[in-house]
Short mmCIF file of C-alpha atoms and ligand atoms in Angstrom, two decimals:
data_model
loop_
_atom_site.label_atom_id
_atom_site.label_comp_id
_atom_site.label_asym_id
_atom_site.label_seq_id
_atom_site.Cartn_x
_atom_site.Cartn_y
_atom_site.Cartn_z
CA MET A 1 -45.73 -93.02 7.61
CA GLU A 2 -48.91 -94.05 6.83
CA ASP A 3 -50.44 -95.61 9.17
CA SER A 4 -50.78 -92.49 11.61
CA ARG A 5 -52.15 -90.22 9.73
CA ILE A 6 -54.81 -92.20 10.51
CA ALA A 7 -57.17 -90.64 13.08
CA LEU A 8 -56.48 -92.73 15.45
CA PRO A 9 -59.64 -95.15 17.58
CA ILE A 10 -61.05 -94.10 21.36
CA GLY A 11 -59.46 -96.62 23.45
CA THR A 12 -56.34 -95.40 21.67
CA THR A 13 -53.79 -96.37 24.58
CA LEU A 14 -51.75 -92.75 25.31
CA ASP A 15 -48.15 -95.27 24.74
CA ARG A 16 -48.95 -95.66 21.12
CA PHE A 17 -51.02 -92.09 20.40
CA ILE A 18 -47.74 -90.40 21.28
CA LYS A 19 -46.09 -92.55 19.05
CA ASN A 20 -48.58 -92.44 16.65
CA LYS A 21 -48.40 -89.03 16.59
CA GLN A 22 -44.54 -88.40 17.11
CA ASP A 23 -44.22 -90.19 13.47
CA GLU A 24 -46.54 -87.40 11.98
CA PHE A 25 -43.62 -84.45 12.40
CA GLN A 26 -40.88 -86.12 10.94
CA TYR A 27 -37.80 -83.98 12.46
CA ALA A 28 -39.61 -85.48 16.08
CA THR A 29 -36.67 -86.70 17.92
CA GLY A 30 -38.66 -88.38 20.90
CA GLU A 31 -37.50 -86.08 23.62
CA LEU A 32 -40.78 -84.01 23.74
CA SER A 33 -43.10 -87.14 23.58
CA GLN A 34 -40.80 -89.55 27.17
CA LEU A 35 -41.50 -86.17 28.60
CA LEU A 36 -45.18 -87.04 28.33
CA ARG A 37 -44.49 -90.29 29.26
CA ASP A 38 -42.87 -88.62 32.10
CA ILE A 39 -45.16 -86.91 33.76
CA ALA A 40 -47.76 -89.53 32.85
CA LEU A 41 -45.98 -91.40 34.87
CA ALA A 42 -46.24 -88.90 37.23
CA GLY A 43 -49.28 -88.37 37.20
CA LYS A 44 -50.23 -91.98 38.10
CA VAL A 45 -48.31 -91.68 41.31
CA VAL A 46 -50.31 -88.80 42.36
CA ASN A 47 -53.62 -89.44 42.28
CA ARG A 48 -52.45 -93.76 43.80
CA GLU A 49 -51.82 -90.62 46.63
CA ILE A 50 -54.89 -88.86 46.22
CA ASN A 51 -57.32 -91.74 45.89
CA LYS A 52 -55.88 -92.54 49.28
CA ALA A 53 -55.59 -88.83 51.04
CA GLY A 54 -58.91 -89.47 53.08
CA LEU A 55 -57.63 -93.13 54.32
CA ILE A 56 -53.65 -92.18 55.78
CA ASN A 57 -54.37 -88.69 56.76
CA ILE A 58 -52.41 -87.35 53.72
CA ALA A 59 -54.79 -84.54 53.03
CA GLY A 60 -54.36 -82.19 55.69
CA ALA A 61 -52.26 -78.94 55.65
CA ILE A 62 -49.40 -79.94 56.64
CA GLY A 63 -49.11 -76.26 58.53
CA SER A 64 -46.06 -75.03 56.23
CA GLN A 65 -47.32 -72.31 53.06
CA ASN A 66 -45.82 -72.21 49.88
CA ILE A 67 -43.95 -69.12 48.31
CA GLN A 68 -47.36 -67.36 47.68
CA GLY A 69 -48.10 -68.07 51.68
CA GLU A 70 -51.01 -70.88 50.91
CA GLU A 71 -51.14 -73.36 53.18
CA GLN A 72 -49.18 -75.79 52.38
CA GLN A 73 -51.77 -79.56 52.25
CA LYS A 74 -49.03 -82.36 51.83
CA LEU A 75 -50.33 -83.89 48.95
CA ASP A 76 -48.59 -80.51 46.86
CA VAL A 77 -45.79 -81.37 49.04
CA LEU A 78 -46.44 -84.33 47.22
CA ALA A 79 -46.93 -84.23 44.22
CA ASN A 80 -44.56 -81.36 43.45
CA ILE A 81 -41.98 -83.85 44.19
CA ARG A 82 -43.27 -86.11 42.27
CA PHE A 83 -43.60 -84.44 39.25
CA ILE A 84 -39.65 -82.70 39.54
CA ARG A 85 -39.09 -86.50 40.42
CA ALA A 86 -40.59 -88.38 37.35
CA LEU A 87 -39.19 -85.41 34.79
CA THR A 88 -35.57 -84.88 36.48
CA LYS A 89 -35.45 -88.78 35.45
CA GLY A 90 -36.82 -87.95 31.87
CA GLY A 91 -33.94 -86.26 30.86
CA GLU A 92 -35.16 -84.30 28.79
CA THR A 93 -36.53 -80.99 31.22
CA CYS A 94 -33.01 -78.72 32.59
CA ALA A 95 -35.68 -76.57 34.42
CA ILE A 96 -38.98 -76.54 36.09
CA VAL A 97 -40.87 -73.07 38.13
CA SER A 98 -43.30 -74.71 40.16
CA GLU A 99 -46.13 -73.25 42.09
CA GLU A 100 -44.31 -74.78 45.63
CA ASP A 101 -41.22 -73.80 44.69
CA GLU A 102 -39.93 -69.79 45.00
CA ASP A 103 -37.12 -70.10 41.91
CA ILE A 104 -36.85 -71.71 39.02
CA THR A 105 -34.74 -74.98 40.00
CA ASP A 106 -32.03 -76.35 37.94
CA LEU A 107 -32.30 -79.53 36.66
CA LYS A 108 -28.05 -79.54 35.69
CA ASN A 109 -28.39 -81.66 32.96
CA GLU A 110 -28.47 -81.29 28.92
CA GLY A 111 -32.22 -81.24 28.65
CA LYS A 112 -33.92 -79.10 25.47
CA TYR A 113 -37.36 -78.87 28.04
CA VAL A 114 -38.28 -75.78 30.51
CA ILE A 115 -41.53 -76.65 32.23
CA ALA A 116 -43.60 -74.35 34.11
CA ILE A 117 -46.35 -76.64 36.75
CA ASP A 118 -48.08 -76.29 39.22
CA PRO A 119 -48.21 -80.30 40.60
CA LEU A 120 -51.34 -80.00 42.59
CA ASP A 121 -54.53 -76.99 41.36
CA GLY A 122 -57.03 -76.51 43.72
CA SER A 123 -55.34 -78.74 47.11
CA SER A 124 -57.63 -76.75 48.77
CA ASN A 125 -60.69 -78.43 48.06
CA ILE A 126 -58.63 -82.12 48.96
CA ASP A 127 -60.36 -82.49 52.30
CA VAL A 128 -63.51 -82.01 51.24
CA ASN A 129 -63.09 -84.74 48.46
CA VAL A 130 -63.39 -82.46 45.43
CA SER A 131 -61.64 -82.86 42.41
CA VAL A 132 -58.15 -81.38 42.11
CA GLY A 133 -55.34 -80.56 39.36
CA THR A 134 -52.43 -80.61 37.61
CA ILE A 135 -51.77 -78.10 35.38
CA PHE A 136 -47.86 -77.57 33.39
CA SER A 137 -46.24 -75.72 29.94
CA VAL A 138 -43.25 -77.10 28.23
CA TYR A 139 -41.40 -75.03 26.39
CA ARG A 140 -38.27 -75.33 24.51
CA ARG A 141 -34.56 -73.57 26.42
CA VAL A 142 -33.51 -70.47 25.42
CA THR A 143 -30.02 -70.67 26.31
CA PRO A 144 -28.01 -73.28 24.51
CA VAL A 145 -27.78 -77.00 25.63
CA GLY A 146 -24.67 -77.67 28.54
CA MET A 147 -25.34 -72.89 28.69
CA PRO A 148 -26.55 -72.26 32.57
CA ILE A 149 -30.03 -71.66 32.90
CA ILE A 150 -31.61 -68.11 32.43
CA ASN A 151 -34.72 -67.13 33.79
CA GLU A 152 -35.67 -66.05 30.34
CA ASP A 153 -35.20 -69.90 29.49
CA ALA A 154 -38.59 -69.74 31.41
CA LEU A 155 -40.11 -66.37 31.12
CA GLN A 156 -41.49 -67.18 27.67
CA LYS A 157 -44.78 -65.95 26.40
CA GLY A 158 -47.40 -67.99 25.80
CA ILE A 159 -47.17 -67.82 22.04
CA GLU A 160 -43.65 -69.82 22.70
CA GLN A 161 -45.45 -72.90 24.86
CA VAL A 162 -44.94 -76.47 22.16
CA ALA A 163 -46.92 -78.52 24.58
CA ALA A 164 -49.46 -77.57 27.23
CA GLY A 165 -52.11 -80.20 29.30
CA TYR A 166 -53.60 -80.75 32.51
CA LEU A 167 -54.23 -84.24 34.87
CA LEU A 168 -57.73 -84.04 37.06
CA TYR A 169 -58.43 -85.80 39.39
CA GLY A 170 -62.12 -86.60 39.37
CA SER A 171 -65.12 -89.34 39.38
CA SER A 172 -61.94 -90.72 36.31
CA THR A 173 -58.87 -89.67 36.43
CA MET A 174 -57.81 -87.59 32.01
CA LEU A 175 -55.57 -85.68 31.02
CA VAL A 176 -56.03 -83.54 28.16
CA TYR A 177 -53.12 -82.44 25.93
CA THR A 178 -52.18 -80.14 23.34
CA THR A 179 -48.53 -80.45 21.13
CA GLY A 180 -50.00 -77.70 19.20
CA HIS A 181 -52.23 -79.69 16.93
CA GLY A 182 -55.25 -80.28 18.12
CA VAL A 183 -56.36 -81.26 21.71
CA ASN A 184 -56.61 -85.16 22.96
CA GLY A 185 -58.21 -86.41 26.30
CA PHE A 186 -57.03 -89.58 28.40
CA THR A 187 -58.97 -91.78 30.30
CA TYR A 188 -56.97 -93.54 32.88
CA GLU A 189 -57.64 -96.85 33.85
CA PRO A 190 -56.18 -97.23 37.43
CA SER A 191 -56.60 -101.62 37.16
CA LEU A 192 -54.47 -101.23 34.06
CA GLY A 193 -51.78 -98.47 34.60
CA GLU A 194 -53.07 -96.99 31.12
CA TYR A 195 -54.85 -93.94 30.13
CA PHE A 196 -56.77 -94.39 26.31
CA LEU A 197 -58.02 -92.68 24.42
CA SER A 198 -61.75 -90.84 25.52
CA HIS A 199 -62.14 -87.32 24.02
CA PRO A 200 -60.51 -87.77 20.75
CA ASP A 201 -60.33 -84.48 18.95
CA MET A 202 -62.10 -82.04 21.23
CA ILE A 203 -63.44 -78.57 20.60
CA ILE A 204 -64.90 -76.43 22.85
CA PRO A 205 -68.33 -75.30 21.64
CA ASP A 206 -68.45 -71.66 19.92
CA GLU A 207 -71.54 -69.99 22.74
CA GLY A 208 -72.54 -71.62 26.02
CA ASN A 209 -74.58 -71.18 28.90
CA VAL A 210 -72.55 -71.41 32.09
CA TYR A 211 -70.41 -68.69 33.60
CA SER A 212 -67.91 -69.89 36.16
CA ILE A 213 -67.07 -66.48 39.07
CA ASN A 214 -66.59 -66.51 42.97
CA GLU A 215 -69.56 -63.82 43.27
CA GLY A 216 -68.70 -63.66 47.28
CA SER A 217 -65.84 -60.24 45.23
CA TYR A 218 -69.25 -59.04 43.49
CA ASN A 219 -68.19 -55.73 45.71
CA SER A 220 -64.79 -56.13 44.52
CA PHE A 221 -64.91 -56.17 41.48
CA SER A 222 -64.89 -52.96 38.13
CA ASP A 223 -67.92 -51.75 36.80
CA GLU A 224 -66.79 -54.09 33.12
CA VAL A 225 -67.21 -57.33 35.69
CA LYS A 226 -70.23 -56.35 36.95
CA GLU A 227 -72.36 -55.07 34.21
CA TYR A 228 -70.59 -58.45 32.35
CA LEU A 229 -72.59 -60.31 35.02
CA ASN A 230 -75.71 -58.55 34.57
CA PHE A 231 -75.58 -59.48 31.35
CA CYS A 232 -75.02 -63.53 32.07
CA ARG A 233 -77.89 -63.11 34.31
CA THR A 234 -80.61 -61.43 32.20
CA SER A 235 -79.29 -64.39 29.36
CA ASN A 236 -80.64 -66.71 31.41
CA TYR A 237 -77.13 -68.35 31.76
CA SER A 238 -76.34 -71.14 34.66
CA ALA A 239 -73.80 -70.85 37.39
CA ARG A 240 -71.14 -73.09 37.81
CA TYR A 241 -68.66 -72.41 40.31
CA ILE A 242 -66.48 -75.53 41.77
CA GLY A 243 -63.72 -73.74 43.15
CA SER A 244 -60.79 -76.37 41.10
CA LEU A 245 -60.11 -74.31 38.41
CA VAL A 246 -59.30 -77.00 36.05
CA ALA A 247 -62.25 -78.76 37.30
CA ASP A 248 -64.24 -75.28 35.86
CA PHE A 249 -61.90 -75.48 33.00
CA HIS A 250 -62.51 -79.56 31.94
CA ARG A 251 -66.75 -79.30 32.69
CA ASN A 252 -66.49 -75.71 30.27
CA LEU A 253 -64.39 -76.89 27.76
CA LEU A 254 -66.19 -79.67 26.62
CA LYS A 255 -70.24 -77.42 27.49
CA GLY A 256 -69.37 -74.54 26.15
CA GLY A 257 -69.28 -71.80 29.34
CA ILE A 258 -66.57 -68.80 30.36
CA TYR A 259 -64.70 -69.40 33.26
CA ILE A 260 -63.62 -66.27 34.93
CA TYR A 261 -60.61 -64.70 37.13
CA PRO A 262 -61.49 -60.83 37.60
CA PRO A 263 -58.62 -58.58 39.57
CA THR A 264 -60.81 -58.02 42.79
CA ALA A 265 -59.60 -56.55 46.29
CA LYS A 266 -57.90 -59.76 47.95
CA ASP A 267 -55.61 -59.85 44.19
CA PRO A 268 -55.64 -56.96 42.68
CA ASN A 269 -54.12 -58.50 39.29
CA GLY A 270 -56.21 -61.10 40.01
CA LYS A 271 -55.68 -64.69 41.46
CA LEU A 272 -54.34 -67.39 38.94
CA ARG A 273 -50.93 -67.00 38.14
CA LEU A 274 -49.00 -66.22 34.32
CA LEU A 275 -46.33 -69.15 33.77
CA TYR A 276 -48.15 -72.22 35.14
CA GLU A 277 -51.90 -71.73 34.96
CA CYS A 278 -53.50 -68.53 32.30
CA ASN A 279 -50.66 -69.63 29.91
CA ALA A 280 -51.18 -73.66 29.97
CA LEU A 281 -54.86 -73.33 30.14
CA ALA A 282 -55.01 -70.20 27.06
CA PHE A 283 -52.94 -72.37 24.46
CA ILE A 284 -55.69 -76.00 25.16
CA ILE A 285 -58.74 -73.57 24.88
CA GLU A 286 -57.23 -72.19 21.67
CA GLN A 287 -56.93 -75.23 20.14
CA ALA A 288 -60.46 -76.29 20.91
CA GLY A 289 -61.41 -73.33 18.81
CA GLY A 290 -62.08 -70.92 22.13
CA PHE A 291 -60.47 -68.07 23.68
CA ALA A 292 -58.42 -66.33 26.90
CA SER A 293 -58.10 -62.93 27.31
CA THR A 294 -57.09 -60.91 30.24
CA GLY A 295 -60.26 -59.06 29.32
CA ASN A 296 -58.41 -56.26 27.01
CA SER A 297 -55.68 -58.43 26.01
CA ARG A 298 -55.26 -62.34 24.64
CA VAL A 299 -53.16 -63.88 27.54
CA LEU A 300 -50.59 -66.13 24.99
CA GLU A 301 -49.12 -62.55 23.88
CA ILE A 302 -47.79 -61.49 26.86
CA GLN A 303 -44.48 -61.45 28.22
CA PRO A 304 -44.35 -63.14 32.21
CA LYS A 305 -41.52 -60.29 33.87
CA GLU A 306 -42.04 -62.59 36.39
CA PHE A 307 -42.07 -66.45 37.45
CA HIS A 308 -45.30 -66.80 39.88
CA GLN A 309 -47.02 -63.56 38.44
CA ARG A 310 -51.16 -62.81 37.84
CA VAL A 311 -53.17 -62.19 35.13
CA PRO A 312 -57.21 -61.49 35.23
CA LEU A 313 -58.38 -64.83 33.60
CA PHE A 314 -61.34 -64.12 31.05
CA ILE A 315 -61.62 -68.86 29.02
CA GLY A 316 -63.96 -71.15 27.48
CA SER A 317 -66.11 -70.46 24.37
CA LYS A 318 -64.43 -67.63 21.62
CA LYS A 319 -67.63 -65.75 21.36
CA MET A 320 -68.41 -65.50 25.35
CA VAL A 321 -65.09 -64.31 26.19
CA GLU A 322 -65.46 -61.55 22.99
CA GLN A 323 -68.27 -60.30 24.82
CA ALA A 324 -67.28 -60.69 27.64
CA GLU A 325 -63.68 -58.67 26.30
CA SER A 326 -66.71 -56.00 25.15
CA TYR A 327 -67.43 -54.86 28.34
CA PHE A 328 -63.83 -53.62 28.65
CA LYS A 329 -63.44 -51.76 24.88
CA SER A 330 -66.94 -49.57 24.90
P1 LIG B 1 -61.78 -69.19 45.28
C1 LIG B 1 -57.52 -73.03 44.15
O1 LIG B 1 -56.82 -72.25 44.33
C2 LIG B 1 -57.58 -71.94 42.86
O2 LIG B 1 -55.97 -71.23 41.40
C3 LIG B 1 -58.68 -72.14 41.29
O3 LIG B 1 -57.63 -74.17 41.02
C4 LIG B 1 -59.90 -71.99 41.92
O4 LIG B 1 -60.81 -71.46 40.72
C5 LIG B 1 -59.69 -70.79 42.45
O5 LIG B 1 -58.25 -70.85 42.76
C6 LIG B 1 -60.45 -70.10 43.79
O6 LIG B 1 -60.37 -69.56 43.52
O7 LIG B 1 -61.32 -67.30 45.82
O8 LIG B 1 -62.55 -68.21 44.45
O9 LIG B 1 -61.43 -69.48 46.29
#
């Protein structure tokens, strides 16, 4: 038991890390640990398919659209299948809400966890070889095991999450997650098929000088957002916008900064989805010492009403998000 209290060294494998951390929770039954392993495994498979995309022409859109009316890229569909298959086989998950599916998927098993997932966020970037990501949230079901799944099993506030994380398929593939006891990052080594602890106890700098927003929508921003952007420009911040949420988020987590997707004419509630994008990243950022707001309220305290509900998102270094909020509160 003592061993599990020692800070684990860089290079520890994900399996070893999960086992050690599980030992710290005397009531841990291993199901959440296995669920995290299932996600990591699916991430390896998706990573392999993304890396092949340019070669075997699976990157292009397949002509179908997801429930958001967005062109479904082949890899979107493949990633969704892979994660649902891995979680179904694992048995710890009883239901899944996915960006790619209109309704909740009841896996009809005895699992006690519900997953909200964006299997491949930023997929429109695949064709131009820009980093993309998977984002996931884990909740305990609210209905008793054995009872039918209901929507409320997934429509839970972000503060109810038991785990959240993302995979970033970039120059290297990383898994970053939290179970409510800090944030740890693992880098995948494809030649060994292993994730290794590379970023222990990740903490976002309280301040940064990077702001990420699509200024192409400037004309439809509110006065408050425009005033904050003017503050950024006169503060000599740098504008960095990859157009892939996980990539922008990850850079800001490491270096400090703020990512903003405010209401626009096209997306009056913002573009990003509460359940499987904003809540997961909000849990991670707060565990790393940062903050996530809609501009007026803490993301993690919003009561979801619909699976694919969108909310405005200001997320990153705590002082930067609070500074942005001040324009909405003044
Ligand atoms: P826009 C990708 O579609 C995504 O959901 C995020 O990954 C990204 O940050 C955002 O949308 C980009 O949206 O409107 O700036 O192209």
